[in-house]
Structure formats: structure tokens, C-alpha cells
Amino acid sequence: MTSWSTLLSKLTSSKPSLIYQLNLWQQEDSPPLALIQDHQFIGANSAALSYFQTQSDGFIQASPYDFSPRIQSSGRSSVEYTRQMIEQASKGDITEFNWHYISRQGTDLPTKVTLFPFKLDELNVLIAQFESKNRRSQTRTKASNGLDTLPKELMSLILEDNAEAVYITDSHHSILAVNKAMCRICGYSSEQLIGSKTDLINIDDHPLNVTAEYNKAIEDRGNWQGEVWKLRSDGSQFPAWKSCRKLTVEEQVYFVTIFSDISAKKQLESKLTEQAMFDSLTGLPNRFHLKKLLNQAIKQTEMRPNTLGAVMFLDLNGFKNINDCFGHATGDKVLQLVSARLEASCIENAEIARLGGDEFTLVVQNCTSRQEIEALSKQIMSLFDTPFEIDDQKLYLGTSIGISLFPEHSNHADKLLSLADTAMYSAKKSPSHLLFYDKKMHQEAEQKLHTLSELRHAHNLDQFKLAYQVIVNLECNSLIGVEALLRWQKPDGKVINACDFVPLLEETGLLITIGQWALQLACEQMLEWRNYSPDLKVCVNVSPMQLEHHDFVQQVTQSLQSSKLPAEALVLEITELALLRQPETVTKTLLALKALGVSIAIDDFGAGLSSLSKLGTLPIDSLKIDAGFAQRLSEPQGKELCQAMIQLAQALDISFVVEGVETLQQKEILEKMGKGFGQGFFFGHPEDATKFTLDNFSTDKTA
């Protein structure tokens, strides 16, 4: 492997400031530094390896996000944000950002990261400089203790009453003097010890390398310290920390040995090690312990060429809703019940671990085929068929499982965990919620990263547009409202519907900004259209993320004031999910919006899982019945379900809008069910503002 100094010497740059920085690193004691190429570490100095508490073979070829939690404290994905920063720096910019790393030993590392762009053999590389943000890691200068100025008689008394055991031997290892602590710790009197050989208290079965190290250190440096085992008078053994110094006085050789009983310390270390290896909530192995178990499983599988091993990455579907609705205390109880159910029903030769949050991992060995592993995975999924009962409340959860195989996919623990994690994210979107890793998933992840990059620039490039669809009175077909629909028009002319990119906007946090822009534009457009139809209203979709934002009411107020649109002309459409995530916060926000005069509608009603008992307590003005009900109006059961939705709206004394009306037959059936409104392709497709104006308000339009 190429040395660090050699790698530094090969780096080049056209920028004088970077060349100057490179020279500083080569001349001075440099901070922790690592070299990144193609999203992987290809080199690191000793300070970086020490910082991450790892060895070179565990660091080289690893990705920067392998030393990170999956989600940063900001809520961003570690993988995505790391790649974003690397791409930014690769364009030639020195890039700084704060990051949360986790060392190989599980230590939290709040870090300031600086990326410097260089060239290595004409290829783009980055130097990553790591600066600890832990303010507690500070050293203090020790003052002189002054012992060297004290009289020898006083020093003799100090040694005699020292809490640590002290004994002095000659060159033949005969004990010449001992202190009180020596007698107390070893259980001998001073008469028994003085004149005896050190074999009385020493154990000779130390590893040969320790004995050789001791002898060499005494010979070369005249002193040695380390951990040893000692004997008591009753034959019991105990661990001790020993310090030995060789002295020559008046041509006589003496050995001064000091040691302390560290039994209590070792017990504490064992306890702390256990705490560091196991999850405190569930008692399962944690990420650090899991990697050890996985490495052992990989080695054992290598010894059995005809067997397969698997890493199963489990994520709980619906857990976030439980946390939001019932609180973290209930969420913790659910996690404990899940771990207990996994342990009680776990398959043979499997290790279970909790990586954090609602993520669990299983390591399975000695399998003969993919089919066997898939059957085991389905067995795990069946554990979630039965609800979890907490405080007389039945809570339903599902799970998505991503699987990586060893040795088929990799023989490296970190890589296997990463691939299983990737497969799990794909599994969450699949009907079966169970997928093995394949290369297409990596390509999809790359495509997602590319799409996210495009989305970040789309707003500045004016690629987001609003399309408008009519809402009509079912009785007379008169226009009563307009729904503003977000669209993404890409440079190639392709138009992307909101459902295909809004989740990505939520993931990146861009939805707050884009949502505010859409609200402002819709209000301004509606003010213009109310010149043609004074009672017209505009409906704007609001995501749960927007609704939970602390400034959302102020954003709505600002849009109404700047556009001069009356509040009664604005209808905000929320989803049923928004009512479930943070019910208290959402209710407070809805009441504040109602106080402004804004109307509230529940969008896609009937497609979610909202509690009907809560509907009457919320400030709701309208139900927008999901398009799926209109599509089933030709079926007797579908007609009855739609009628039930309409009757519910009538019972609550609120209006209703049936979405997805596409045929005259559907419109006529709905018209007979009660006075209400309709929306769908039968009445009109979404159009841009100019075409919508021409089609609906043009003075040249014939009846």
C-alpha cells in the first residue's frame, strides 16, 4: 500500500493556496487527514486512523458515510449529504461542513470537515481534514510535584504508607523491602516476604511476548509498566497494574516495583464493555457488536464453501406514526416487544441486533440457497401479523426487509450492511416488502441522487409550474373553484406530476420553500380570476411537513396580504396523514388558519386511516372524496361506499367534492346522491394559467 507521504507528494493543483496548504501538511505535524477518490478513502495519515479508532485495513476502501449514523442530527441522510458535499468540492471549491461521525469503537465524533480538491495522476481527489468539535477534549499542563526536594526520611515514610504495593528486590529477585500495602494486598506479613523470591507473588504463565517486552524494556530503558497477574497467600489470582524501575546505587542493582490491585477496575471495564456492545433499550447487540458477529460469521462461511450467509436489514413500517401519535415512551415499549418477539421466534444460527431507531438486523449462517433465506425472511415477516398490545391499545406494524448475501455480494461487514440497507429502502416501495440486493438498486440510488441534484436547481431555473383544474357544481356544471397543482417541467419538455417528486422535496427540506412559492402564485392568480367570477375559490395542497412548520400560519398570512386575496377565497387541502402525525400541533394550526378565514379540506378522503371520531372535532369545511370511489360507481358496493362518504359529509354539515370523475355516467350517479361538487377529466384537464383563462373566462367563448 502506498505510504501517506508518497500520496501527498503526488498531489497537484493549479491553485497557489492549495499548493501552500499541501506544503504545510508535508512539513508540520498535520491534523487528521484522509484522501478520497470515487467516494472512498484511498489513504489516511496516522492521526486520522487514531481519530477514527481504526486500522488502515478497516479504513481504506471504506466510504465516508460508513463512519456515520444513517441520519444526521439535521435530519438529512448521511449517504446523500456526504455525496452532495463531495460533488461540490470536486467542482474545485474548498468545502466546509459540520458532521457527526462514529468511530470504529462506537465513540461519537462531532467534527468539522474541510474538503480540499486536488489531482492525483490527473484524476480528481479530495483531501478531507477532520477537526474535533468536542470541547471537552482539552489537555492541561501538569505542575511539578516537588517530590524531588523532600528529605529521604520523609520519602521513606511516604512509600511505607502508600496505598499502592511497593517492594524492592536485588539482582537475584530476592525481596529486600516491602510496604504495608504490599502485605495487605498479597496477604503476607513483611517477615514472610522479606528474603523470599518474587515467585511467591508472581505468575509465570504470561504470554512470551509480554515477558520478552518486559526484559527488553528493563534492559534498554531501565523501566517497564503494564498489566500482569499476581498471587495472594490463599492462592487466588488478581489483575494488577505494575510499574518496575531498575536502579544502580553504589554499583549495586535494585529493582523498585509498584503495583495496584485493579480487580474493581477490570470489573467496571467489563461492565462498560457490555454496555458499549449492547443496546440499552432492548438488550440486543448494537452496531459495533453486530460488526464483530458478522465478521465471525463471514470467516465461518469461508470455511464452509457450500453454504450461504445473509444480512437481513429490517425497518418497521408504521413506527413513526406510533411515535407521533402515542409518544416516544410507547414507541420504546413497541421496540422492546419487537425485540422480544424476534428473540423468542428467531431461527437457529441467527444473530439479532438493533442498529438504532426502528432498524433491526439479523445475521444468518449455514444456509444452502436463496430460497431457504427467503423462507426465513417470510417467517420473520409473519411475526408482525399479530398486533402489539400496549395499555389495552392494539398497535399494528409491518416490516420491510432488505437482504445482502455473503460471500455472493461481499465479504466485508460494512459493505454487506450498506447493501442490505439499500435493498431495504427498495423493499419499502415493493408490494412484497422483501427484496434481495441487486445492482439495479445501486443504479436506482444513483438516479435518485441525480434527480435530487436536479430538484435543487429546478426552482432557480424556473422549472416548477402550476397547473389548474376546475371544480364544478354537480347540479348545474357551474365553475365554483380551482385546484392549483404543482408540476415540474424539465428542460426536455417532460412534465412530472407532483406525486413523483414531492416526496423527494420533503426528504431534502426544499418543500417548505417550494410550497410557499406555490401558495403565493396561486393566490395572485386567483385574485386575477375573481375579476371574472367574484365567488371563485382556489384550492392549494399542503403537505404534513408544511403544516407542522412553526411559521406556516405566518406564511399563509403573508401570501394573503401580499396578493390581496380575501381569506375566504383560499382553501387549503390537507391529507389524512397530516391529522395522524402530530394531532395536537396540527389542530392548533388548523384553528389558527380558520381564525384567518381560510377554509380547510381533507384531500383524498377515504384512502387513509383517519379516525372518524376525530372529524367532528376538527375545523374542517370540506371532504374531497378519493378518486378511487368514483372509479367504482359502476359497482353496487362502490356506489354504496361513495354514498356513505357523502352522507358522512352531510351529517357533519360540510361540503364534499368527488375527485376523479371521468364519465357522464359517474357524474349523473353522483348528482342523484346529494348537492355537492365534482372534479376530474370529465370537467377538464389541468391547464396552465393562460389556457385556463382562455377556456373558462374568455369573452369570445361560446356557450
PDB file of N, CA and C in Angstrom, residues 205-252:
ATOM      1  N   ASP A 205       3.036 -17.659  33.960  1.00  0.00           N
ATOM      2  CA  ASP A 205       2.428 -18.108  32.696  1.00  0.00           C
ATOM      3  C   ASP A 205       1.951 -16.949  31.832  1.00  0.00           C
ATOM      4  N   HIS A 206       2.655 -15.808  31.898  1.00  0.00           N
ATOM      5  CA  HIS A 206       2.326 -14.706  30.999  1.00  0.00           C
ATOM      6  C   HIS A 206       2.741 -15.066  29.580  1.00  0.00           C
ATOM      7  N   PRO A 207       2.080 -14.505  28.581  1.00  0.00           N
ATOM      8  CA  PRO A 207       2.478 -14.770  27.190  1.00  0.00           C
ATOM      9  C   PRO A 207       3.946 -14.423  26.964  1.00  0.00           C
ATOM     10  N   LEU A 208       4.589 -15.173  26.098  1.00  0.00           N
ATOM     11  CA  LEU A 208       6.018 -14.975  25.851  1.00  0.00           C
ATOM     12  C   LEU A 208       6.330 -13.565  25.363  1.00  0.00           C
ATOM     13  N   ASN A 209       5.414 -12.996  24.574  1.00  0.00           N
ATOM     14  CA  ASN A 209       5.691 -11.654  24.046  1.00  0.00           C
ATOM     15  C   ASN A 209       5.702 -10.609  25.160  1.00  0.00           C
ATOM     16  N   VAL A 210       4.859 -10.813  26.211  1.00  0.00           N
ATOM     17  CA  VAL A 210       4.842  -9.869  27.333  1.00  0.00           C
ATOM     18  C   VAL A 210       6.143  -9.974  28.118  1.00  0.00           C
ATOM     19  N   THR A 211       6.596 -11.202  28.373  1.00  0.00           N
ATOM     20  CA  THR A 211       7.850 -11.408  29.096  1.00  0.00           C
ATOM     21  C   THR A 211       9.026 -10.824  28.317  1.00  0.00           C
ATOM     22  N   ALA A 212       9.026 -11.054  27.007  1.00  0.00           N
ATOM     23  CA  ALA A 212      10.110 -10.516  26.176  1.00  0.00           C
ATOM     24  C   ALA A 212      10.092  -8.993  26.170  1.00  0.00           C
ATOM     25  N   GLU A 213       8.921  -8.424  26.124  1.00  0.00           N
ATOM     26  CA  GLU A 213       8.797  -6.957  26.137  1.00  0.00           C
ATOM     27  C   GLU A 213       9.322  -6.395  27.457  1.00  0.00           C
ATOM     28  N   TYR A 214       8.986  -7.080  28.569  1.00  0.00           N
ATOM     29  CA  TYR A 214       9.439  -6.631  29.895  1.00  0.00           C
ATOM     30  C   TYR A 214      10.963  -6.650  29.973  1.00  0.00           C
ATOM     31  N   ASN A 215      11.549  -7.771  29.582  1.00  0.00           N
ATOM     32  CA  ASN A 215      13.010  -7.899  29.666  1.00  0.00           C
ATOM     33  C   ASN A 215      13.721  -6.875  28.788  1.00  0.00           C
ATOM     34  N   LYS A 216      13.192  -6.653  27.596  1.00  0.00           N
ATOM     35  CA  LYS A 216      13.835  -5.700  26.677  1.00  0.00           C
ATOM     36  C   LYS A 216      13.724  -4.271  27.206  1.00  0.00           C
ATOM     37  N   ALA A 217      12.540  -3.922  27.749  1.00  0.00           N
ATOM     38  CA  ALA A 217      12.342  -2.567  28.263  1.00  0.00           C
ATOM     39  C   ALA A 217      13.251  -2.302  29.456  1.00  0.00           C
ATOM     40  N   ILE A 218      13.392  -3.278  30.369  1.00  0.00           N
ATOM     41  CA  ILE A 218      14.266  -3.102  31.531  1.00  0.00           C
ATOM     42  C   ILE A 218      15.715  -2.949  31.094  1.00  0.00           C
ATOM     43  N   GLU A 219      16.084  -3.719  30.077  1.00  0.00           N
ATOM     44  CA  GLU A 219      17.469  -3.663  29.598  1.00  0.00           C
ATOM     45  C   GLU A 219      17.757  -2.366  28.850  1.00  0.00           C
ATOM     46  N   ASP A 220      16.808  -1.940  27.995  1.00  0.00           N
ATOM     47  CA  ASP A 220      17.052  -0.760  27.148  1.00  0.00           C
ATOM     48  C   ASP A 220      16.762   0.555  27.867  1.00  0.00           C
ATOM     49  N   ARG A 221      15.635   0.609  28.591  1.00  0.00           N
ATOM     50  CA  ARG A 221      15.196   1.882  29.182  1.00  0.00           C
ATOM     51  C   ARG A 221      15.321   1.921  30.693  1.00  0.00           C
ATOM     52  N   GLY A 222      15.430   0.765  31.292  1.00  0.00           N
ATOM     53  CA  GLY A 222      15.525   0.716  32.740  1.00  0.00           C
ATOM     54  C   GLY A 222      14.186   0.788  33.439  1.00  0.00           C
ATOM     55  N   ASN A 223      13.078   0.740  32.696  1.00  0.00           N
ATOM     56  CA  ASN A 223      11.761   0.764  33.343  1.00  0.00           C
ATOM     57  C   ASN A 223      10.740   0.095  32.432  1.00  0.00           C
ATOM     58  N   TRP A 224       9.654  -0.360  33.049  1.00  0.00           N
ATOM     59  CA  TRP A 224       8.556  -1.009  32.308  1.00  0.00           C
ATOM     60  C   TRP A 224       7.283  -0.872  33.123  1.00  0.00           C
ATOM     61  N   GLN A 225       6.158  -0.774  32.426  1.00  0.00           N
ATOM     62  CA  GLN A 225       4.870  -0.820  33.118  1.00  0.00           C
ATOM     63  C   GLN A 225       3.857  -1.526  32.228  1.00  0.00           C
ATOM     64  N   GLY A 226       2.927  -2.209  32.887  1.00  0.00           N
ATOM     65  CA  GLY A 226       1.922  -2.939  32.138  1.00  0.00           C
ATOM     66  C   GLY A 226       1.043  -3.748  33.073  1.00  0.00           C
ATOM     67  N   GLU A 227       0.128  -4.489  32.460  1.00  0.00           N
ATOM     68  CA  GLU A 227      -0.825  -5.285  33.235  1.00  0.00           C
ATOM     69  C   GLU A 227      -0.285  -6.699  33.414  1.00  0.00           C
ATOM     70  N   VAL A 228      -0.338  -7.184  34.672  1.00  0.00           N
ATOM     71  CA  VAL A 228       0.132  -8.530  34.988  1.00  0.00           C
ATOM     72  C   VAL A 228      -0.867  -9.190  35.933  1.00  0.00           C
ATOM     73  N   TRP A 229      -0.624 -10.446  36.233  1.00  0.00           N
ATOM     74  CA  TRP A 229      -1.417 -11.172  37.235  1.00  0.00           C
ATOM     75  C   TRP A 229      -0.511 -11.512  38.408  1.00  0.00           C
ATOM     76  N   LYS A 230      -1.060 -11.337  39.630  1.00  0.00           N
ATOM     77  CA  LYS A 230      -0.325 -11.601  40.864  1.00  0.00           C
ATOM     78  C   LYS A 230      -1.040 -12.675  41.681  1.00  0.00           C
ATOM     79  N   LEU A 231      -0.277 -13.234  42.679  1.00  0.00           N
ATOM     80  CA  LEU A 231      -0.804 -14.267  43.567  1.00  0.00           C
ATOM     81  C   LEU A 231      -0.963 -13.745  44.988  1.00  0.00           C
ATOM     82  N   ARG A 232      -2.058 -14.134  45.636  1.00  0.00           N
ATOM     83  CA  ARG A 232      -2.237 -13.871  47.066  1.00  0.00           C
ATOM     84  C   ARG A 232      -1.780 -15.097  47.853  1.00  0.00           C
ATOM     85  N   SER A 233      -1.727 -14.916  49.152  1.00  0.00           N
ATOM     86  CA  SER A 233      -1.273 -16.015  50.011  1.00  0.00           C
ATOM     87  C   SER A 233      -2.241 -17.188  49.997  1.00  0.00           C
ATOM     88  N   ASP A 234      -3.524 -16.927  49.712  1.00  0.00           N
ATOM     89  CA  ASP A 234      -4.509 -18.006  49.661  1.00  0.00           C
ATOM     90  C   ASP A 234      -4.558 -18.700  48.301  1.00  0.00           C
ATOM     91  N   GLY A 235      -3.655 -18.328  47.408  1.00  0.00           N
ATOM     92  CA  GLY A 235      -3.591 -18.963  46.096  1.00  0.00           C
ATOM     93  C   GLY A 235      -4.450 -18.301  45.030  1.00  0.00           C
ATOM     94  N   SER A 236      -5.260 -17.316  45.413  1.00  0.00           N
ATOM     95  CA  SER A 236      -6.115 -16.634  44.435  1.00  0.00           C
ATOM     96  C   SER A 236      -5.283 -15.682  43.580  1.00  0.00           C
ATOM     97  N   GLN A 237      -5.743 -15.465  42.383  1.00  0.00           N
ATOM     98  CA  GLN A 237      -5.053 -14.587  41.449  1.00  0.00           C
ATOM     99  C   GLN A 237      -5.834 -13.285  41.279  1.00  0.00           C
ATOM    100  N   PHE A 238      -5.139 -12.216  40.957  1.00  0.00           N
ATOM    101  CA  PHE A 238      -5.811 -10.936  40.721  1.00  0.00           C
ATOM    102  C   PHE A 238      -5.018 -10.130  39.699  1.00  0.00           C
ATOM    103  N   PRO A 239      -5.708  -9.323  38.909  1.00  0.00           N
ATOM    104  CA  PRO A 239      -5.015  -8.472  37.929  1.00  0.00           C
ATOM    105  C   PRO A 239      -4.385  -7.268  38.627  1.00  0.00           C
ATOM    106  N   ALA A 240      -3.232  -6.875  38.160  1.00  0.00           N
ATOM    107  CA  ALA A 240      -2.528  -5.742  38.773  1.00  0.00           C
ATOM    108  C   ALA A 240      -1.891  -4.894  37.688  1.00  0.00           C
ATOM    109  N   TRP A 241      -1.773  -3.619  37.994  1.00  0.00           N
ATOM    110  CA  TRP A 241      -1.019  -2.725  37.117  1.00  0.00           C
ATOM    111  C   TRP A 241       0.346  -2.516  37.756  1.00  0.00           C
ATOM    112  N   LYS A 242       1.375  -2.924  37.056  1.00  0.00           N
ATOM    113  CA  LYS A 242       2.724  -2.979  37.623  1.00  0.00           C
ATOM    114  C   LYS A 242       3.641  -1.983  36.930  1.00  0.00           C
ATOM    115  N   SER A 243       4.463  -1.319  37.758  1.00  0.00           N
ATOM    116  CA  SER A 243       5.491  -0.420  37.245  1.00  0.00           C
ATOM    117  C   SER A 243       6.807  -0.815  37.905  1.00  0.00           C
ATOM    118  N   CYS A 244       7.822  -1.105  37.094  1.00  0.00           N
ATOM    119  CA  CYS A 244       9.116  -1.560  37.620  1.00  0.00           C
ATOM    120  C   CYS A 244      10.237  -0.664  37.090  1.00  0.00           C
ATOM    121  N   ARG A 245      11.154  -0.310  37.985  1.00  0.00           N
ATOM    122  CA  ARG A 245      12.266   0.552  37.578  1.00  0.00           C
ATOM    123  C   ARG A 245      13.583  -0.069  38.070  1.00  0.00           C
ATOM    124  N   LYS A 246      14.578  -0.106  37.206  1.00  0.00           N
ATOM    125  CA  LYS A 246      15.906  -0.635  37.543  1.00  0.00           C
ATOM    126  C   LYS A 246      16.811   0.522  37.962  1.00  0.00           C
ATOM    127  N   LEU A 247      17.398   0.398  39.154  1.00  0.00           N
ATOM    128  CA  LEU A 247      18.277   1.445  39.683  1.00  0.00           C
ATOM    129  C   LEU A 247      19.626   0.846  40.042  1.00  0.00           C
ATOM    130  N   THR A 248      20.662   1.627  39.830  1.00  0.00           N
ATOM    131  CA  THR A 248      22.009   1.222  40.254  1.00  0.00           C
ATOM    132  C   THR A 248      22.512   2.228  41.281  1.00  0.00           C
ATOM    133  N   VAL A 249      22.731   1.751  42.501  1.00  0.00           N
ATOM    134  CA  VAL A 249      23.195   2.603  43.598  1.00  0.00           C
ATOM    135  C   VAL A 249      24.462   1.984  44.180  1.00  0.00           C
ATOM    136  N   GLU A 250      25.554   2.773  44.121  1.00  0.00           N
ATOM    137  CA  GLU A 250      26.842   2.301  44.640  1.00  0.00           C
ATOM    138  C   GLU A 250      27.193   0.932  44.054  1.00  0.00           C
ATOM    139  N   GLU A 251      27.021   0.851  42.726  1.00  0.00           N
ATOM    140  CA  GLU A 251      27.362  -0.328  41.938  1.00  0.00           C
ATOM    141  C   GLU A 251      26.515  -1.553  42.264  1.00  0.00           C
ATOM    142  N   GLN A 252      25.442  -1.348  43.003  1.00  0.00           N
ATOM    143  CA  GLN A 252      24.500  -2.426  43.292  1.00  0.00           C
ATOM    144  C   GLN A 252      23.214  -2.201  42.489  1.00  0.00           C
TER     145      GLN A 252
END
